[in-house]
GROMACS .gro file of C-alpha atoms in nm:
model
  258
    1SER     CA    1   8.785   9.667  10.916
    2ILE     CA    2   8.785   9.954  11.165
    3PHE     CA    3   8.438   9.854  11.290
    4PHE     CA    4   8.559   9.501  11.367
    5LYS     CA    5   8.880   9.643  11.513
    6ILE     CA    6   8.685   9.862  11.758
    7PHE     CA    7   8.489   9.563  11.879
    8LYS     CA    8   8.807   9.361  11.913
    9LYS     CA    9   8.710   9.103  11.654
   10ILE     CA   10   9.019   9.146  11.437
   11ASP     CA   11   9.374   9.279  11.441
   12ILE     CA   12   9.502   9.509  11.167
   13HIS     CA   13   9.860   9.484  11.038
   14ILE     CA   14   9.989   9.693  10.748
   15HIS     CA   15  10.298   9.689  10.529
   16GLU     CA   16  10.443   9.994  10.353
   17GLN     CA   17  10.664   9.915  10.056
   18ASN     CA   18  10.774  10.269   9.972
   19SER     CA   19  10.993  10.518  10.161
   20VAL     CA   20  10.690  10.745  10.202
   21MET     CA   21  10.369  10.600  10.348
   22GLY     CA   22  10.072  10.602  10.113
   23LYS     CA   23   9.730  10.743  10.183
   24VAL     CA   24   9.556  10.415  10.256
   25ASN     CA   25   9.821  10.306  10.506
   26LEU     CA   26   9.816  10.651  10.666
   27PHE     CA   27   9.443  10.614  10.714
   28PHE     CA   28   9.479  10.277  10.884
   29LEU     CA   29   9.793  10.366  11.074
   30PRO     CA   30   9.620  10.476  11.401
   31TYR     CA   31   9.410  10.155  11.408
   32SER     CA   32   9.691   9.914  11.322
   33ASN     CA   33   9.855   9.674  11.568
   34ASN     CA   34  10.182   9.666  11.373
   35VAL     CA   35  10.338   9.859  11.086
   36PHE     CA   36  10.584   9.670  10.869
   37THR     CA   37  10.815   9.868  10.642
   38ASN     CA   38  11.034   9.790  10.345
   39PHE     CA   39  11.269  10.083  10.398
   40GLU     CA   40  11.451  10.156  10.723
   41LEU     CA   41  11.311  10.508  10.748
   42ILE     CA   42  10.961  10.623  10.648
   43ASP     CA   43  10.943  11.001  10.614
   44ASN     CA   44  10.585  11.064  10.722
   45ILE     CA   45  10.523  10.831  11.019
   46LYS     CA   46  10.463  11.034  11.331
   47LYS     CA   47  10.681  10.958  11.633
   48LYS     CA   48  10.387  10.840  11.840
   49PHE     CA   49  10.354  10.539  11.605
   50HIS     CA   50  10.722  10.447  11.599
   51HIS     CA   51  10.677  10.191  11.879
   52LYS     CA   52  10.473   9.963  11.654
   53THR     CA   53  10.692   9.998  11.345
   54TYR     CA   54  10.913   9.712  11.228
   55HIS     CA   55  11.163   9.726  10.944
   56VAL     CA   56  11.125   9.389  10.773
   57GLY     CA   57  11.198   9.453  10.403
   58LEU     CA   58  10.974   9.343  10.117
   59PRO     CA   59  10.785   9.011  10.128
   60SER     CA   60  10.912   8.783   9.853
   61LEU     CA   61  10.902   8.430   9.723
   62SER     CA   62  11.285   8.431   9.744
   63LYS     CA   63  11.449   8.449  10.086
   64ASN     CA   64  11.791   8.573   9.997
   65LYS     CA   65  11.991   8.762   9.738
   66ILE     CA   66  12.066   8.578   9.418
   67LEU     CA   67  12.427   8.461   9.447
   68PHE     CA   68  12.620   8.415   9.125
   69ASP     CA   69  12.939   8.536   8.961
   70LYS     CA   70  12.845   8.804   8.712
   71LEU     CA   71  13.199   8.828   8.589
   72ASP     CA   72  13.156   8.495   8.405
   73ILE     CA   73  12.836   8.602   8.229
   74ASN     CA   74  12.845   8.763   7.887
   75LYS     CA   75  13.197   8.907   7.895
   76GLU     CA   76  13.176   9.002   7.528
   77LYS     CA   77  12.885   9.245   7.562
   78ILE     CA   78  12.759   9.486   7.826
   79ILE     CA   79  12.388   9.412   7.876
   80ILE     CA   80  12.173   9.723   7.932
   81PHE     CA   81  11.814   9.650   8.031
   82ILE     CA   82  11.564   9.934   7.977
   83TYR     CA   83  11.224   9.877   8.135
   84GLY     CA   84  10.959  10.043   8.346
   85GLY     CA   85  10.596   9.985   8.423
   86SER     CA   86  10.396   9.690   8.290
   87GLN     CA   87  10.478   9.763   7.924
   88GLY     CA   88  10.776   9.995   7.939
   89SER     CA   89  10.808  10.372   7.962
   90VAL     CA   90  10.802  10.601   7.663
   91PRO     CA   91  10.985  10.890   7.837
   92ILE     CA   92  11.266  10.661   7.963
   93ILE     CA   93  11.320  10.510   7.621
   94GLU     CA   94  11.318  10.847   7.448
   95CYS     CA   95  11.570  10.989   7.696
   96PHE     CA   96  11.789  10.684   7.652
   97LEU     CA   97  11.779  10.693   7.273
   98SER     CA   98  11.877  11.062   7.272
   99MET     CA   99  12.196  10.960   7.456
  100PHE     CA  100  12.255  10.631   7.276
  101ASN     CA  101  12.250  10.805   6.938
  102GLU     CA  102  12.556  11.008   7.045
  103LEU     CA  103  12.770  10.709   7.138
  104THR     CA  104  13.056  10.612   6.910
  105LYS     CA  105  13.039  10.306   6.686
  106LYS     CA  106  13.299  10.139   6.905
  107GLU     CA  107  13.092  10.199   7.221
  108ILE     CA  108  12.773  10.071   7.056
  109GLU     CA  109  12.952   9.753   6.953
  110LYS     CA  110  13.022   9.680   7.322
  111ILE     CA  111  12.650   9.681   7.411
  112LYS     CA  112  12.352   9.451   7.387
  113LEU     CA  113  12.021   9.622   7.462
  114ILE     CA  114  11.714   9.453   7.610
  115ILE     CA  115  11.421   9.693   7.585
  116GLN     CA  116  11.065   9.680   7.713
  117SER     CA  117  10.876   9.913   7.483
  118PRO     CA  118  10.512  10.007   7.440
  119HIS     CA  119  10.363   9.913   7.100
  120GLN     CA  120  10.336  10.275   6.988
  121LEU     CA  121  10.711  10.331   7.017
  122ALA     CA  122  10.837   9.994   6.894
  123LEU     CA  123  10.872  10.085   6.524
  124LYS     CA  124  11.066  10.405   6.602
  125VAL     CA  125  11.298  10.213   6.833
  126LYS     CA  126  11.362   9.940   6.575
  127GLU     CA  127  11.438  10.191   6.300
  128ASN     CA  128  11.669  10.390   6.525
  129LEU     CA  129  11.869  10.091   6.654
  130THR     CA  130  11.885   9.917   6.316
  131LYS     CA  131  12.030  10.233   6.162
  132LEU     CA  132  12.301  10.232   6.432
  133ASN     CA  133  12.366   9.859   6.374
  134ALA     CA  134  12.303   9.802   6.746
  135GLU     CA  135  12.238   9.459   6.893
  136TYR     CA  136  11.902   9.461   7.068
  137GLN     CA  137  11.604   9.258   7.183
  138LEU     CA  138  11.269   9.435   7.192
  139LYS     CA  139  10.937   9.331   7.348
  140ASN     CA  140  10.640   9.508   7.495
  141TYR     CA  141  10.638   9.270   7.793
  142TYR     CA  142  10.886   9.035   7.961
  143ASN     CA  143  10.760   8.768   8.198
  144ASN     CA  144  11.114   8.664   8.297
  145ILE     CA  145  11.252   8.993   8.435
  146HIS     CA  146  11.439   8.814   8.714
  147GLU     CA  147  11.620   8.592   8.461
  148ILE     CA  148  11.712   8.905   8.259
  149LEU     CA  149  11.836   9.088   8.570
  150LYS     CA  150  12.074   8.799   8.644
  151LYS     CA  151  12.260   8.888   8.323
  152THR     CA  152  12.217   9.267   8.333
  153ASP     CA  153  12.518   9.495   8.376
  154LEU     CA  154  12.319   9.819   8.386
  155ALA     CA  155  11.946   9.872   8.434
  156ILE     CA  156  11.761  10.188   8.329
  157THR     CA  157  11.419  10.197   8.489
  158ARG     CA  158  11.171  10.355   8.727
  159ALA     CA  159  11.204  10.365   9.107
  160GLY     CA  160  10.910  10.170   9.244
  161ALA     CA  161  10.964   9.971   9.563
  162GLY     CA  162  10.958   9.636   9.383
  163THR     CA  163  11.214   9.757   9.129
  164ILE     CA  164  11.447   9.886   9.404
  165ASN     CA  165  11.424   9.550   9.578
  166ASP     CA  166  11.496   9.360   9.256
  167LEU     CA  167  11.804   9.575   9.185
  168ILE     CA  168  11.937   9.497   9.531
  169VAL     CA  169  11.856   9.123   9.509
  170HIS     CA  170  12.033   9.088   9.175
  171GLN     CA  171  12.302   9.353   9.249
  172VAL     CA  172  12.242   9.554   8.933
  173PRO     CA  173  12.391   9.903   8.895
  174SER     CA  174  12.128  10.140   8.759
  175ILE     CA  175  12.015  10.471   8.621
  176LEU     CA  176  11.680  10.553   8.779
  177PHE     CA  177  11.413  10.781   8.634
  178PRO     CA  178  11.170  10.838   8.923
  179LEU     CA  179  10.812  10.877   8.810
  180PRO     CA  180  10.737  11.250   8.815
  181HIS     CA  181  10.450  11.355   9.038
  182SER     CA  182  10.426  11.019   9.212
  183THR     CA  183  10.224  11.037   9.535
  184ASN     CA  184  10.430  11.227   9.794
  185ASN     CA  185  10.728  11.194   9.555
  186HIS     CA  186  10.778  10.843   9.690
  187GLN     CA  187  10.972  10.728   9.380
  188ILE     CA  188  11.224  11.006   9.425
  189LYS     CA  189  11.269  10.906   9.788
  190ASN     CA  190  11.305  10.540   9.685
  191ALA     CA  191  11.572  10.634   9.427
  192GLU     CA  192  11.755  10.854   9.675
  193TYR     CA  193  11.784  10.553   9.909
  194LEU     CA  194  12.005  10.379   9.649
  195GLU     CA  195  12.178  10.699   9.543
  196ASN     CA  196  12.289  10.768   9.902
  197LYS     CA  197  12.447  10.423   9.906
  198GLN     CA  198  12.622  10.496   9.570
  199CYS     CA  199  12.434  10.218   9.391
  200THR     CA  200  12.254  10.428   9.132
  201ILE     CA  201  12.246  10.752   8.943
  202ILE     CA  202  11.921  10.952   8.927
  203MET     CA  203  11.808  11.123   8.610
  204HIS     CA  204  11.488  11.328   8.571
  205GLU     CA  205  11.290  11.315   8.246
  206ASN     CA  206  11.133  11.660   8.307
  207ILE     CA  207  11.473  11.833   8.350
  208PHE     CA  208  11.675  11.607   8.121
  209ASN     CA  209  12.013  11.743   8.011
  210LYS     CA  210  12.129  11.523   7.724
  211ASN     CA  211  12.496  11.629   7.724
  212THR     CA  212  12.546  11.591   8.098
  213ASN     CA  213  12.362  11.259   8.117
  214LEU     CA  214  12.541  11.128   7.807
  215GLU     CA  215  12.872  11.159   7.991
  216ILE     CA  216  12.725  10.973   8.287
  217LEU     CA  217  12.605  10.691   8.063
  218ARG     CA  218  12.933  10.683   7.871
  219ASN     CA  219  13.124  10.658   8.200
  220LEU     CA  220  12.914  10.366   8.321
  221ILE     CA  221  12.963  10.183   7.991
  222ASN     CA  222  13.338  10.234   7.971
  223ASP     CA  223  13.434  10.215   8.338
  224PHE     CA  224  13.410   9.849   8.450
  225LYS     CA  225  13.545   9.937   8.795
  226LYS     CA  226  13.269  10.190   8.849
  227ARG     CA  227  13.003   9.928   8.783
  228GLU     CA  228  13.181   9.680   9.008
  229THR     CA  229  13.193   9.938   9.289
  230MET     CA  230  12.818   9.994   9.252
  231LYS     CA  231  12.756   9.619   9.262
  232GLN     CA  232  12.961   9.585   9.579
  233ALA     CA  233  12.763   9.867   9.738
  234LEU     CA  234  12.439   9.682   9.647
  235ASN     CA  235  12.580   9.367   9.797
  236ASN     CA  236  12.642   9.550  10.122
  237ILE     CA  237  12.273   9.641  10.162
  238PRO     CA  238  12.109   9.394  10.401
  239LEU     CA  239  11.791   9.229  10.282
  240PRO     CA  240  11.589   9.106  10.579
  241ASN     CA  241  11.375   8.795  10.545
  242ALA     CA  242  11.045   8.984  10.554
  243ASN     CA  243  10.830   8.671  10.553
  244GLU     CA  244  10.993   8.527  10.862
  245LEU     CA  245  11.020   8.856  11.049
  246MET     CA  246  10.654   8.944  11.001
  247LEU     CA  247  10.544   8.597  11.101
  248ASN     CA  248  10.752   8.619  11.419
  249VAL     CA  249  10.588   8.947  11.512
  250LEU     CA  250  10.240   8.819  11.433
  251LEU     CA  251  10.299   8.509  11.644
  252ASP     CA  252  10.435   8.732  11.921
  253GLU     CA  253  10.773   8.561  11.927
  254GLU     CA  254  11.080   8.739  12.057
  255LYS     CA  255  11.298   8.653  11.763
  256TYR     CA  256  11.269   8.987  11.586
  257LYS     CA  257  11.597   9.162  11.523
  258ILE     CA  258  11.663   9.470  11.309
   0.00000   0.00000   0.00000
C-alpha cells in the first residue's frame, strides 16, 4: 500500500474505532490522506496529523438510533443482559454471580437474566441460578444481540468500540468490565467515555470488590429513576452518520460538519 501511495497510484484512508489508535493505524497514519475516528478525541494522534482527522462515528448498517418506548416493554421484569466476546466472558459472569448470589429473594424475583456463557461455565451457571429460583435464558452465542438490546434494562459487558456504539444506539444503561491489558488500555478509555457522560459504571475484574459492587448493582436494580437518567444521558450522545460523512470526505464534498 505504501509503495503504491508513494507513486501516487492510490489514496489511503483509515478509520479508528477505539479511543486510542491501534498499532496498524499508527503505522499508516503518516501515509494516510484522511483519518476517520469513532470517538471525538483520540489520545495518541500527534497534533501534526489533526488537520486530516474527521470525527464520523462508527460505520453501520443502521443510520440512526433505534427509537422506541422502553417503558412499555417488559414492565414485570428487569432484563439484565450479560455478554462479552464471541461466546461470553468467564470473568464477567463469575463477578456477576458473586453479586447476584447476595441479592434478596424479592430482588431476584424482579429480574430476568439473559446470559451469554462459554460451554465450560454453563453447567455451573445453571446450577447456581436454578438453586436461586432465578428466571434466566442461557446460550453460548446469540445471533440477535440487537433484538435483545431493544428489551434490555441493564447490560453487563466488555468495552469494545462496537459494544459502546450498540449501547448508545439502543440507549442501554450498563456496567462495563474493560478487558484488562487491552492494547494501550483502549477498552478502559472507551468505558471512561461513557462513564464521563454518566451512562455507565465501570468495574474491574482484577480489583473486584464484591461488597462495594453489590451495592452498585442493587442500586441499579431498585432505582428506576437512576436507569432512566442513564438512558437519557445516552440519548443525548450524538451519533453521526459515519457512512455519509466518510463518503462526503472521500468525494471531496463540502458537506462535512462535526
